[in-house]
Amino acid sequence: MLPANIEIRDYLAGLIKQSRLKQNERLPSERELVEQFKSTRITVRDALSKLESEGLIYRSNRRGWFVSPARLEYDPSSRVNFYLLAEQQQRTPATELISKKRIKGPLAARTALAVAADEKLIELVRLRSLDGRPVLYEFIYLPESRFPELMKKNLEGSLTTLMQRDYNVEITHEDNRICVSAVYDQVADALAHINGAPCLEIRRIRYEGERKAVEFDIEYWVHSAIELRIPSH
Amino acid sequence: MLPANIEIRDYLAGLIKQSRLKQNERLPSERELVEQFKSTRITVRDALSKLESEGLIYRSNRRGWFVSPARLEYDPSSRVNFYLLAEQQQRTPATELISKKRIKGPLAARTALAVAADEKLIELVRLRSLDGRPVLYEFIYLPESRFPELMKKNLEGSLTTLMQRDYNVEITHEDNRICVSAVYDQVADALAHINGAPCLEIRRIRYEGERKAVEFDIEYWVHSAIELRIPSH
DNA sequence: GATTATTTCTGGTCTAGTCCAGAATGCGGA
DNA sequence: TCCGCATTCTGGACTAGACCAGAAATAATC
């Protein structure tokens, strides 16, 4: 006898795999499932969070649970920008600039960028969406000295393109660190997740030339929205 | 006023960050926390699963919750084997062979390896541990024709080394796909996780020569045990 | 027809327990 | 000293509700 929460999970997973529930379609409400399975909300929610962990469904705050669309395939080592990437996979991308600031910035960013004690960093916070669903919340740190007047530019497009065009930056290599983490507060709110929901975290340092770091990012991806693809030679 | 579950999370996260709770140390039991915070087990467990999602703690079935040790840093594109990797980071590795079979194997493996309809695959299932804690459950599929007599060999060591030494295999490149997923059944049991716990899933195809696939793996990592490091040039 | 207020429905959070299976421990007997 | 058994303790799974805030739909108003 399977635990009830696993039975509910299996039933819903079945519906999704047979496409009886389509991409972005709403699932029955928690209370409807309680009735259907003669169970309780705790148990139903157990089942739903398991499906969420697997990436089969996602939640939208107080609106319900929805079937996850196909994951965006993303190769962090290719320098393809977000717009191009999304369009190559028939998705509609969008970027919202949440904030831009001149600040001291977190220690991790200052260390990565090896800036002088008195130099300020530019912090950009952006929210990126696919087909209207927020999937990525990112913090970008740049040394002010390398990017004068950056604050005045359009910061919702591709940063790579902007850096190349206006500042003549050629990224020679980068270092990515990837782990499973969790989102809280502003990040959780923006991604329509609850506090503590799992996510894929990518921390990146970009270099121009052998040692000169010019960009430090922290990306929080809705975990069901992305699959990394890492070829190696 | 913060929700109670977040307060409990913050308190425990604080203890861990200040090292008042050390690596692999047991947390107070759920019932003790209930008393301490005048709350209920549901709420306490909410807090604990958030810490688990973040990777700060892990559970050991019916034994309690423990502080996660540092993540193993893993570069899937480097062909450093598990033993070497662990030892470089002052950890004690171990491998247990769960099963070895000659089977048809799953469609994904057959497709990846492009085997003929009548050819069998060798399936190896292994559990790997660090310092006595299971961290990785892996399924390995190999075309029998390329690896005769493999079933008779010692399969608990480095497969890369074995393939190289006994079968003259030189891996030229590989393709890794990485996503956040969840573990169930045998995998969940072995990793001392509950059904549906999040994990990092890596699917890999290894090639010798341009097109000849010789190995297909699916790895399930305890998500708090690993950080991927992906340099790019 | 457009705007605003109200109601309904949703998930988010929580209370206060119960029963169960497996892990750890300590005790008794061989 | 060692083995086996019983007890205790742990988390896992569940029942049966409650109240709240925000989203969506609907009704009322201008």
Short mmCIF file of C-alpha atoms (C1' of nucleotides) in Angstrom, two decimals:
data_model
loop_
_atom_site.label_atom_id
_atom_site.label_comp_id
_atom_site.label_asym_id
_atom_site.label_seq_id
_atom_site.Cartn_x
_atom_site.Cartn_y
_atom_site.Cartn_z
CA MET A 1 0.00 0.00 0.00
CA LEU A 2 1.53 3.26 -1.14
CA PRO A 3 1.32 6.32 1.06
CA ALA A 4 -1.61 8.48 0.02
CA ASN A 5 0.59 11.41 -0.98
CA ILE A 6 2.50 9.20 -3.43
CA GLU A 7 -0.73 7.90 -4.93
CA ILE A 8 -1.95 11.42 -5.53
CA ARG A 9 1.42 12.35 -6.99
CA ASP A 10 1.40 9.34 -9.31
CA TYR A 11 -2.12 10.10 -10.48
CA LEU A 12 -1.28 13.70 -11.34
CA ALA A 13 2.09 12.79 -12.83
CA GLY A 14 0.22 10.34 -15.04
CA LEU A 15 -2.19 12.98 -16.26
CA ILE A 16 0.71 15.25 -17.13
CA LYS A 17 2.74 12.57 -18.89
CA GLN A 18 -0.26 11.53 -20.98
CA SER A 19 -0.83 15.20 -21.78
CA ARG A 20 -4.32 14.99 -20.30
CA LEU A 21 -3.15 18.16 -18.58
CA LYS A 22 -1.40 20.50 -20.98
CA GLN A 23 1.49 22.93 -20.52
CA ASN A 24 0.54 25.85 -18.29
CA GLU A 25 -2.89 24.37 -17.60
CA ARG A 26 -4.20 24.78 -14.07
CA LEU A 27 -4.50 21.71 -11.90
CA PRO A 28 -7.65 21.08 -9.86
CA SER A 29 -7.55 23.16 -6.68
CA GLU A 30 -6.16 21.64 -3.52
CA ARG A 31 -9.62 21.41 -2.02
CA GLU A 32 -10.98 19.64 -5.07
CA LEU A 33 -8.18 17.08 -4.82
CA VAL A 34 -8.93 16.61 -1.12
CA GLU A 35 -12.49 15.64 -2.02
CA GLN A 36 -11.49 13.49 -4.95
CA PHE A 37 -9.02 11.47 -2.91
CA LYS A 38 -10.89 11.66 0.39
CA SER A 39 -7.75 13.02 1.98
CA THR A 40 -6.58 16.20 3.67
CA ARG A 41 -4.90 19.33 2.42
CA ILE A 42 -1.63 18.47 4.17
CA THR A 43 -1.40 15.24 2.23
CA VAL A 44 -2.48 16.82 -1.05
CA ARG A 45 0.09 19.57 -0.57
CA ASP A 46 2.75 16.94 0.14
CA ALA A 47 1.96 15.41 -3.22
CA LEU A 48 2.00 18.78 -4.95
CA SER A 49 5.35 19.80 -3.49
CA LYS A 50 6.83 16.54 -4.68
CA LEU A 51 5.63 17.25 -8.19
CA GLU A 52 7.05 20.74 -7.80
CA SER A 53 10.42 19.34 -6.70
CA GLU A 54 10.45 17.18 -9.79
CA GLY A 55 9.72 20.18 -11.91
CA LEU A 56 6.47 18.81 -13.32
CA ILE A 57 4.34 21.61 -11.90
CA TYR A 58 4.84 25.13 -10.60
CA ARG A 59 2.78 27.40 -8.42
CA SER A 60 1.59 30.90 -8.96
CA ASN A 61 0.96 32.68 -5.71
CA ARG A 62 -2.63 32.12 -4.59
CA ARG A 63 -3.72 31.45 -8.13
CA GLY A 64 -3.11 27.75 -8.23
CA TRP A 65 -0.81 25.04 -9.51
CA PHE A 66 0.12 24.77 -13.18
CA VAL A 67 1.78 22.26 -15.45
CA SER A 68 5.37 23.23 -16.19
CA PRO A 69 6.25 23.89 -19.81
CA ALA A 70 9.37 22.33 -21.33
CA ARG A 71 12.59 23.41 -19.69
CA LEU A 72 14.75 26.02 -21.34
CA GLU A 73 17.97 24.41 -22.44
CA TYR A 74 20.86 26.58 -21.40
CA ASP A 75 24.56 26.21 -21.96
CA PRO A 76 26.25 28.64 -19.58
CA SER A 77 29.55 28.31 -21.37
CA SER A 78 28.13 29.52 -24.67
CA ARG A 79 27.80 33.27 -24.67
CA VAL A 80 24.38 33.21 -26.32
CA ASN A 81 22.24 35.87 -24.72
CA PHE A 82 18.91 35.28 -23.08
CA TYR A 83 16.80 36.72 -25.90
CA LEU A 84 18.42 34.68 -28.60
CA LEU A 85 18.34 31.57 -26.44
CA ALA A 86 14.64 31.93 -25.76
CA GLU A 87 13.77 32.61 -29.36
CA GLN A 88 15.79 29.67 -30.60
CA GLN A 89 13.50 27.55 -28.45
CA GLN A 90 10.27 29.23 -29.54
CA ARG A 91 9.77 31.06 -26.27
CA THR A 92 8.95 34.69 -25.68
CA PRO A 93 11.51 36.37 -23.43
CA ALA A 94 11.11 39.55 -21.39
CA THR A 95 13.33 41.45 -18.99
CA GLU A 96 12.35 43.84 -16.23
CA LEU A 97 14.93 45.99 -14.52
CA ILE A 98 14.05 45.86 -10.83
CA SER A 99 16.74 48.23 -9.59
CA LYS A 100 20.07 49.82 -10.44
CA LYS A 101 22.34 51.19 -7.75
CA ARG A 102 25.83 52.42 -7.05
CA ILE A 103 26.76 50.53 -3.90
CA LYS A 104 29.60 48.94 -2.05
CA GLY A 105 28.11 45.54 -2.83
CA PRO A 106 28.47 42.22 -1.10
CA LEU A 107 31.85 40.84 -0.14
CA ALA A 108 31.57 37.97 -2.60
CA ALA A 109 31.23 40.43 -5.48
CA ARG A 110 34.06 42.67 -4.30
CA THR A 111 36.37 39.71 -3.89
CA ALA A 112 35.49 38.24 -7.26
CA LEU A 113 36.02 41.56 -9.02
CA ALA A 114 39.11 42.42 -6.95
CA VAL A 115 38.13 46.07 -6.65
CA ALA A 116 39.93 48.68 -4.55
CA ALA A 117 38.54 49.38 -1.08
CA ASP A 118 37.03 52.73 -2.06
CA GLU A 119 35.63 51.77 -5.45
CA LYS A 120 31.90 51.42 -5.84
CA LEU A 121 30.09 48.71 -7.74
CA ILE A 122 27.08 48.98 -9.96
CA GLU A 123 24.38 46.55 -8.94
CA LEU A 124 21.68 45.60 -11.41
CA VAL A 125 18.75 43.49 -10.34
CA ARG A 126 16.68 42.03 -13.14
CA LEU A 127 13.75 39.71 -13.49
CA ARG A 128 13.50 37.66 -16.64
CA SER A 129 10.44 35.85 -17.93
CA LEU A 130 9.53 33.28 -20.52
CA ASP A 131 6.06 33.47 -22.05
CA GLY A 132 5.04 35.76 -19.22
CA ARG A 133 6.20 33.46 -16.43
CA PRO A 134 9.07 34.75 -14.29
CA VAL A 135 11.92 32.27 -14.38
CA LEU A 136 15.10 34.10 -13.42
CA TYR A 137 16.02 36.69 -10.82
CA GLU A 138 19.53 37.98 -11.20
CA PHE A 139 21.97 40.23 -9.40
CA ILE A 140 24.74 41.67 -11.54
CA TYR A 141 27.78 43.47 -10.14
CA LEU A 142 30.12 45.54 -12.26
CA PRO A 143 33.11 47.68 -11.32
CA GLU A 144 32.13 51.30 -11.88
CA SER A 145 35.55 52.31 -13.14
CA ARG A 146 35.34 49.92 -16.06
CA PHE A 147 31.82 50.99 -17.04
CA PRO A 148 31.43 54.76 -16.74
CA GLU A 149 27.97 56.16 -17.62
CA LEU A 150 26.49 52.67 -17.45
CA MET A 151 23.67 53.88 -15.23
CA LYS A 152 22.34 56.02 -18.05
CA LYS A 153 22.01 53.24 -20.57
CA ASN A 154 19.20 50.86 -21.37
CA LEU A 155 19.78 47.96 -19.02
CA GLU A 156 16.94 45.67 -19.98
CA GLY A 157 18.56 44.18 -23.04
CA SER A 158 21.60 42.01 -23.45
CA LEU A 159 24.40 43.16 -21.20
CA THR A 160 26.97 41.23 -23.15
CA THR A 161 26.08 43.13 -26.30
CA LEU A 162 26.11 46.46 -24.49
CA MET A 163 29.48 45.76 -22.89
CA GLN A 164 30.94 44.78 -26.20
CA ARG A 165 29.52 47.70 -28.17
CA ASP A 166 29.97 50.56 -25.71
CA TYR A 167 32.93 49.46 -23.64
CA ASN A 168 34.82 47.24 -26.00
CA VAL A 169 34.77 44.33 -23.56
CA GLU A 170 35.74 40.95 -24.95
CA ILE A 171 35.00 38.15 -22.51
CA THR A 172 37.81 35.64 -22.74
CA HIS A 173 36.63 33.12 -20.17
CA GLU A 174 34.34 32.68 -17.22
CA ASP A 175 33.88 30.60 -14.12
CA ASN A 176 30.44 29.21 -13.24
CA ARG A 177 29.42 27.65 -9.97
CA ILE A 178 26.12 25.89 -9.88
CA CYS A 179 24.19 24.48 -6.98
CA VAL A 180 20.69 23.76 -5.78
CA SER A 181 19.62 26.36 -3.27
CA ALA A 182 16.47 28.11 -2.08
CA VAL A 183 14.89 31.52 -2.58
CA TYR A 184 13.64 33.96 0.05
CA ASP A 185 12.09 37.38 0.40
CA GLN A 186 12.32 39.59 -2.68
CA VAL A 187 13.56 36.77 -4.87
CA ALA A 188 10.82 34.40 -3.74
CA ASP A 189 8.18 37.09 -4.20
CA ALA A 190 9.33 37.95 -7.69
CA LEU A 191 9.43 34.37 -8.85
CA ALA A 192 5.92 33.83 -7.39
CA HIS A 193 7.34 31.20 -5.15
CA ILE A 194 6.99 30.74 -1.48
CA ASN A 195 9.90 31.47 0.80
CA GLY A 196 12.27 28.56 0.85
CA ALA A 197 11.33 27.05 -2.50
CA PRO A 198 14.20 25.24 -4.20
CA CYS A 199 15.99 26.91 -7.08
CA LEU A 200 19.04 26.53 -9.24
CA GLU A 201 21.68 29.05 -8.28
CA ILE A 202 24.44 30.07 -10.67
CA ARG A 203 27.30 32.30 -9.57
CA ARG A 204 29.47 33.53 -12.39
CA ILE A 205 32.64 35.52 -12.81
CA ARG A 206 33.43 36.85 -16.28
CA TYR A 207 36.92 37.83 -17.31
CA GLU A 208 38.42 39.91 -20.02
CA GLY A 209 42.00 38.83 -20.38
CA GLU A 210 43.64 36.27 -18.16
CA ARG A 211 42.95 37.79 -14.75
CA LYS A 212 40.76 40.86 -15.15
CA ALA A 213 37.28 40.14 -13.80
CA VAL A 214 34.66 42.49 -15.18
CA GLU A 215 31.38 40.98 -14.10
CA PHE A 216 30.00 39.01 -11.19
CA ASP A 217 26.49 37.54 -11.33
CA ILE A 218 24.23 35.59 -9.07
CA GLU A 219 21.31 33.99 -10.88
CA TYR A 220 18.34 32.31 -9.27
CA TRP A 221 16.43 30.14 -11.71
CA VAL A 222 13.04 28.62 -11.08
CA HIS A 223 14.32 25.09 -10.97
CA SER A 224 11.67 23.59 -13.21
CA ALA A 225 12.29 26.19 -15.91
CA ILE A 226 15.81 25.24 -16.85
CA GLU A 227 18.04 22.41 -17.91
CA LEU A 228 21.75 23.01 -18.20
CA ARG A 229 23.61 21.53 -21.07
CA ILE A 230 27.32 21.18 -20.68
CA PRO A 231 29.28 19.75 -23.54
CA SER A 232 32.95 19.09 -22.96
CA HIS A 233 35.87 18.37 -25.21
CA MET B 1 5.80 39.73 12.01
CA LEU B 2 7.51 36.86 10.24
CA PRO B 3 5.73 33.53 9.80
CA ALA B 4 6.77 31.12 12.55
CA ASN B 5 8.36 28.69 10.14
CA ILE B 6 10.68 31.41 8.84
CA GLU B 7 11.65 32.44 12.35
CA ILE B 8 12.60 28.90 13.21
CA ARG B 9 14.52 28.61 9.95
CA ASP B 10 16.38 31.85 10.61
CA TYR B 11 17.28 30.77 14.13
CA LEU B 12 18.70 27.44 13.00
CA ALA B 13 20.41 28.97 9.95
CA GLY B 14 22.06 31.42 12.36
CA LEU B 15 23.37 28.64 14.58
CA ILE B 16 24.83 26.90 11.57
CA LYS B 17 26.42 30.01 10.09
CA GLN B 18 28.00 30.91 13.43
CA SER B 19 29.24 27.31 13.67
CA ARG B 20 27.37 26.86 16.93
CA LEU B 21 26.24 23.69 15.22
CA LYS B 22 29.12 21.91 13.52
CA GLN B 23 29.29 19.85 10.32
CA ASN B 24 27.39 16.56 10.65
CA GLU B 25 26.15 17.51 14.10
CA ARG B 26 22.59 16.49 14.92
CA LEU B 27 20.00 19.22 15.30
CA PRO B 28 17.58 19.18 18.24
CA SER B 29 14.76 16.73 17.52
CA GLU B 30 11.57 18.03 15.92
CA ARG B 31 9.71 17.60 19.20
CA GLU B 32 12.33 19.55 21.11
CA LEU B 33 12.02 22.40 18.62
CA VAL B 34 8.23 22.31 18.97
CA GLU B 35 8.64 22.90 22.70
CA GLN B 36 11.34 25.50 22.33
CA PHE B 37 9.31 27.57 19.88
CA LYS B 38 5.89 26.75 21.29
CA SER B 39 4.85 25.65 17.84
CA THR B 40 3.72 22.46 16.12
CA ARG B 41 5.52 19.76 14.24
CA ILE B 42 4.02 20.82 10.91
CA THR B 43 5.54 24.27 11.29
CA VAL B 44 8.87 22.95 12.56
CA ARG B 45 9.02 20.53 9.67
CA ASP B 46 8.25 23.37 7.27
CA ALA B 47 11.28 25.20 8.60
CA LEU B 48 13.45 22.10 8.39
CA SER B 49 12.50 21.37 4.79
CA LYS B 50 13.37 24.91 3.85
CA LEU B 51 16.81 24.48 5.38
CA GLU B 52 17.05 21.19 3.53
CA SER B 53 16.15 22.89 0.24
CA GLU B 54 18.90 25.40 0.84
CA GLY B 55 21.32 22.59 1.47
CA LEU B 56 22.16 23.68 5.01
CA ILE B 57 20.93 20.48 6.60
CA TYR B 58 20.18 16.93 5.55
CA ARG B 59 18.11 14.17 7.04
CA SER B 60 19.02 10.64 7.87
CA ASN B 61 15.98 8.39 7.91
CA ARG B 62 14.43 8.34 11.37
CA ARG B 63 17.74 9.27 12.95
CA GLY B 64 17.40 13.00 12.80
CA TRP B 65 18.51 16.12 10.98
CA PHE B 66 22.18 16.96 10.56
CA VAL B 67 24.25 19.94 9.49
CA SER B 68 25.48 19.52 5.91
CA PRO B 69 29.25 19.42 5.44
CA ALA B 70 30.87 21.53 2.72
CA ARG B 71 29.73 20.71 -0.79
CA LEU B 72 31.93 18.60 -3.00
CA GLU B 73 33.17 20.75 -5.85
CA TYR B 74 32.73 18.86 -9.07
CA ASP B 75 33.65 19.75 -12.61
CA PRO B 76 31.80 17.30 -14.85
CA SER B 77 33.91 18.26 -17.83
CA SER B 78 37.15 17.27 -16.15
CA ARG B 79 37.60 13.51 -16.27
CA VAL B 80 38.86 13.33 -12.67
CA ASN B 81 37.39 10.23 -11.08
CA PHE B 82 35.31 10.22 -7.93
CA TYR B 83 38.06 8.84 -5.67
CA LEU B 84 40.63 11.38 -6.70
CA LEU B 85 38.10 14.20 -6.53
CA ALA B 86 37.07 13.28 -3.00
CA GLU B 87 40.60 12.91 -1.78
CA GLN B 88 41.67 16.22 -3.29
CA GLN B 89 39.02 17.76 -1.08
CA GLN B 90 39.97 15.82 2.05
CA ARG B 91 36.93 13.57 1.94
CA THR B 92 36.72 9.80 2.27
CA PRO B 93 34.98 8.22 -0.73
CA ALA B 94 33.33 4.82 -0.94
CA THR B 95 31.45 2.96 -3.65
CA GLU B 96 28.94 0.17 -3.28
CA LEU B 97 27.80 -1.83 -6.29
CA ILE B 98 24.05 -2.24 -5.86
CA SER B 99 23.43 -4.37 -8.92
CA LYS B 100 24.82 -5.41 -12.29
CA LYS B 101 22.57 -6.79 -14.98
CA ARG B 102 22.39 -7.64 -18.64
CA ILE B 103 19.16 -6.03 -19.74
CA LYS B 104 17.43 -4.30 -22.57
CA GLY B 105 17.61 -1.07 -20.63
CA PRO B 106 15.51 2.07 -20.82
CA LEU B 107 14.76 3.76 -24.11
CA ALA B 108 16.80 6.84 -23.22
CA ALA B 109 19.91 4.69 -22.82
CA ARG B 110 19.32 2.71 -25.99
CA THR B 111 18.78 5.87 -27.98
CA ALA B 112 21.82 7.61 -26.55
CA LEU B 113 24.05 4.60 -27.24
CA ALA B 114 22.44 3.92 -30.61
CA VAL B 115 22.52 0.16 -30.11
CA ALA B 116 20.95 -2.42 -32.43
CA ALA B 117 17.48 -3.70 -31.57
CA ASP B 118 18.72 -7.08 -30.33
CA GLU B 119 21.78 -5.92 -28.42
CA LYS B 120 21.72 -6.01 -24.67
CA LEU B 121 23.07 -3.35 -22.36
CA ILE B 122 24.97 -3.75 -19.16
CA GLU B 123 23.38 -1.81 -16.32
CA LEU B 124 25.42 -0.96 -13.28
CA VAL B 125 23.78 0.64 -10.27
CA ARG B 126 26.13 2.14 -7.74
CA LEU B 127 25.86 4.09 -4.53
CA ARG B 128 28.69 6.43 -3.66
CA SER B 129 29.39 7.97 -0.29
CA LEU B 130 31.52 10.68 1.22
CA ASP B 131 32.67 10.23 4.81
CA GLY B 132 30.08 7.52 5.23
CA ARG B 133 27.16 9.59 3.98
CA PRO B 134 25.51 8.45 0.74
CA VAL B 135 25.60 11.28 -1.77
CA LEU B 136 25.23 9.78 -5.24
CA TYR B 137 23.09 7.06 -6.75
CA GLU B 138 24.01 6.28 -10.32
CA PHE B 139 22.77 4.17 -13.20
CA ILE B 140 25.37 3.35 -15.83
CA TYR B 141 24.53 1.81 -19.19
CA LEU B 142 27.13 0.31 -21.47
CA PRO B 143 26.78 -1.56 -24.78
CA GLU B 144 27.70 -5.17 -24.13
CA SER B 145 29.43 -5.57 -27.48
CA ARG B 146 31.99 -2.92 -26.65
CA PHE B 147 32.72 -4.31 -23.18
CA PRO B 148 32.87 -8.14 -23.25
CA GLU B 149 33.54 -9.82 -19.90
CA LEU B 150 32.77 -6.61 -18.07
CA MET B 151 30.44 -8.41 -15.67
CA LYS B 152 33.36 -10.39 -14.27
CA LYS B 153 35.44 -7.39 -13.33
CA ASN B 154 35.64 -5.30 -10.21
CA LEU B 155 33.02 -2.63 -10.72
CA GLU B 156 33.37 -0.63 -7.54
CA GLY B 157 36.39 1.38 -8.62
CA SER B 158 36.82 3.97 -11.32
CA LEU B 159 35.03 2.94 -14.47
CA THR B 160 37.01 5.40 -16.55
CA THR B 161 40.25 3.76 -15.50
CA LEU B 162 38.88 0.29 -16.14
CA MET B 163 37.57 1.22 -19.57
CA GLN B 164 40.87 2.75 -20.49
CA ARG B 165 43.04 -0.09 -19.17
CA ASP B 166 41.03 -3.13 -20.24
CA TYR B 167 39.16 -1.89 -23.28
CA ASN B 168 41.40 0.79 -24.62
CA VAL B 169 38.62 3.37 -24.54
CA GLU B 170 39.66 6.98 -24.91
CA ILE B 171 36.82 9.35 -24.16
CA THR B 172 37.02 12.21 -26.63
CA HIS B 173 34.06 14.25 -25.49
CA GLU B 174 30.85 14.07 -23.55
CA ASP B 175 27.47 15.70 -23.24
CA ASN B 176 26.05 16.53 -19.81
CA ARG B 177 22.51 17.57 -19.04
CA ILE B 178 21.85 18.88 -15.59
CA CYS B 179 18.60 19.68 -13.89
CA VAL B 180 16.95 19.79 -10.51
CA SER B 181 14.69 16.82 -10.06
CA ALA B 182 13.42 14.54 -7.31
CA VAL B 183 14.19 11.04 -6.09
CA TYR B 184 11.80 8.16 -5.48
CA ASP B 185 11.72 4.54 -4.39
CA GLN B 186 15.07 2.76 -4.47
CA VAL B 187 17.00 5.96 -5.09
CA ALA B 188 15.28 7.79 -2.26
CA ASP B 189 15.79 4.86 0.09
CA ALA B 190 19.46 4.56 -0.69
CA LEU B 191 20.15 8.24 -0.25
CA ALA B 192 18.27 8.16 3.08
CA HIS B 193 15.86 10.67 1.69
CA ILE B 194 12.15 10.64 1.65
CA ASN B 195 10.30 10.02 -1.58
CA GLY B 196 10.15 13.19 -3.58
CA ALA B 197 13.13 14.95 -2.07
CA PRO B 198 14.88 17.31 -4.48
CA CYS B 199 18.13 16.24 -6.07
CA LEU B 200 20.54 17.27 -8.77
CA GLU B 201 20.19 15.01 -11.78
CA ILE B 202 22.98 14.63 -14.32
CA ARG B 203 22.50 12.69 -17.54
CA ARG B 204 25.67 12.07 -19.45
CA ILE B 205 26.67 10.56 -22.76
CA ARG B 206 30.35 9.74 -23.25
CA TYR B 207 31.85 9.33 -26.67
CA GLU B 208 34.96 7.79 -28.07
CA GLY B 209 35.56 9.38 -31.41
CA GLU B 210 33.21 11.82 -33.02
CA ARG B 211 29.98 9.84 -32.93
CA LYS B 212 30.52 6.58 -31.07
CA ALA B 213 28.71 6.71 -27.73
CA VAL B 214 30.10 4.19 -25.25
CA GLU B 215 28.51 5.15 -21.96
CA PHE B 216 25.24 6.59 -20.76
CA ASP B 217 24.83 7.61 -17.10
CA ILE B 218 22.11 8.99 -14.94
CA GLU B 219 23.37 10.39 -11.66
CA TYR B 220 21.24 11.49 -8.73
CA TRP B 221 23.15 13.67 -6.31
CA VAL B 222 21.98 14.64 -2.86
CA HIS B 223 21.56 18.27 -3.75
CA SER B 224 23.30 19.66 -0.67
CA ALA B 225 26.36 17.49 -1.26
CA ILE B 226 27.51 18.99 -4.51
CA GLU B 227 28.44 22.20 -6.26
CA LEU B 228 29.21 22.12 -9.94
CA ARG B 229 32.06 24.14 -11.23
CA ILE B 230 32.05 24.91 -14.90
CA PRO B 231 34.91 26.90 -16.32
CA SER B 232 34.65 27.94 -19.93
CA HIS B 233 37.11 29.24 -22.46
"C1'" DG C 1 -19.22 51.03 -21.35
"C1'" DA C 2 -15.90 51.80 -17.81
"C1'" DT C 3 -14.86 51.89 -13.07
"C1'" DT C 4 -15.29 50.51 -8.41
"C1'" DA C 5 -16.78 47.71 -4.61
"C1'" DT C 6 -17.91 43.21 -3.07
"C1'" DT C 7 -17.84 38.40 -2.89
"C1'" DT C 8 -15.75 34.03 -3.82
"C1'" DC C 9 -12.00 31.17 -4.42
"C1'" DT C 10 -7.14 30.18 -4.07
"C1'" DG C 11 -3.10 28.83 -1.73
"C1'" DG C 12 -0.22 30.11 2.78
"C1'" DT C 13 0.11 29.30 7.46
"C1'" DC C 14 -1.08 27.20 11.56
"C1'" DT C 15 -3.23 24.28 15.75
"C1'" DA C 16 -3.42 19.92 18.16
"C1'" DG C 17 -3.19 16.03 18.03
"C1'" DT C 18 -2.72 10.35 16.23
"C1'" DC C 19 -0.49 6.08 14.67
"C1'" DC C 20 3.51 3.76 12.60
"C1'" DA C 21 8.23 1.90 11.32
"C1'" DG C 22 12.83 1.95 11.87
"C1'" DA C 23 17.18 3.34 14.57
"C1'" DA C 24 19.49 3.48 18.82
"C1'" DT C 25 20.10 2.02 23.35
"C1'" DG C 26 20.30 -0.46 27.43
"C1'" DC C 27 19.36 -4.57 29.98
"C1'" DG C 28 19.47 -9.61 30.90
"C1'" DG C 29 20.85 -13.90 30.10
"C1'" DA C 30 24.02 -17.29 28.08
"C1'" DT D 1 32.05 -10.65 26.84
"C1'" DC D 2 28.69 -11.04 23.62
"C1'" DC D 3 24.14 -11.66 21.74
"C1'" DG D 4 19.21 -10.95 21.57
"C1'" DC D 5 15.20 -8.66 23.10
"C1'" DA D 6 12.48 -4.97 24.76
"C1'" DT D 7 12.10 -0.12 25.34
"C1'" DT D 8 12.64 4.52 23.93
"C1'" DC D 9 13.28 7.92 20.63
"C1'" DT D 10 13.28 9.54 15.95
"C1'" DG D 11 11.15 11.17 11.84
"C1'" DG D 12 7.17 9.78 8.26
"C1'" DA D 13 2.53 9.96 7.33
"C1'" DC D 14 -1.82 11.42 8.42
"C1'" DT D 15 -6.64 13.47 10.40
"C1'" DA D 16 -9.65 17.39 10.83
"C1'" DG D 17 -10.09 21.24 11.21
"C1'" DA D 18 -8.99 27.04 11.55
"C1'" DC D 19 -7.88 31.83 9.94
"C1'" DC D 20 -5.66 34.97 6.60
"C1'" DA D 21 -4.17 37.61 2.33
"C1'" DG D 22 -4.25 38.14 -2.25
"C1'" DA D 23 -6.21 37.00 -6.99
"C1'" DA D 24 -10.13 36.59 -9.77
"C1'" DA D 25 -14.74 37.01 -10.84
"C1'" DT D 26 -18.88 39.27 -10.25
"C1'" DA D 27 -22.11 42.81 -9.07
"C1'" DA D 28 -23.11 47.57 -8.42
"C1'" DT D 29 -22.39 52.12 -9.56
"C1'" DC D 30 -21.36 56.13 -12.34
#
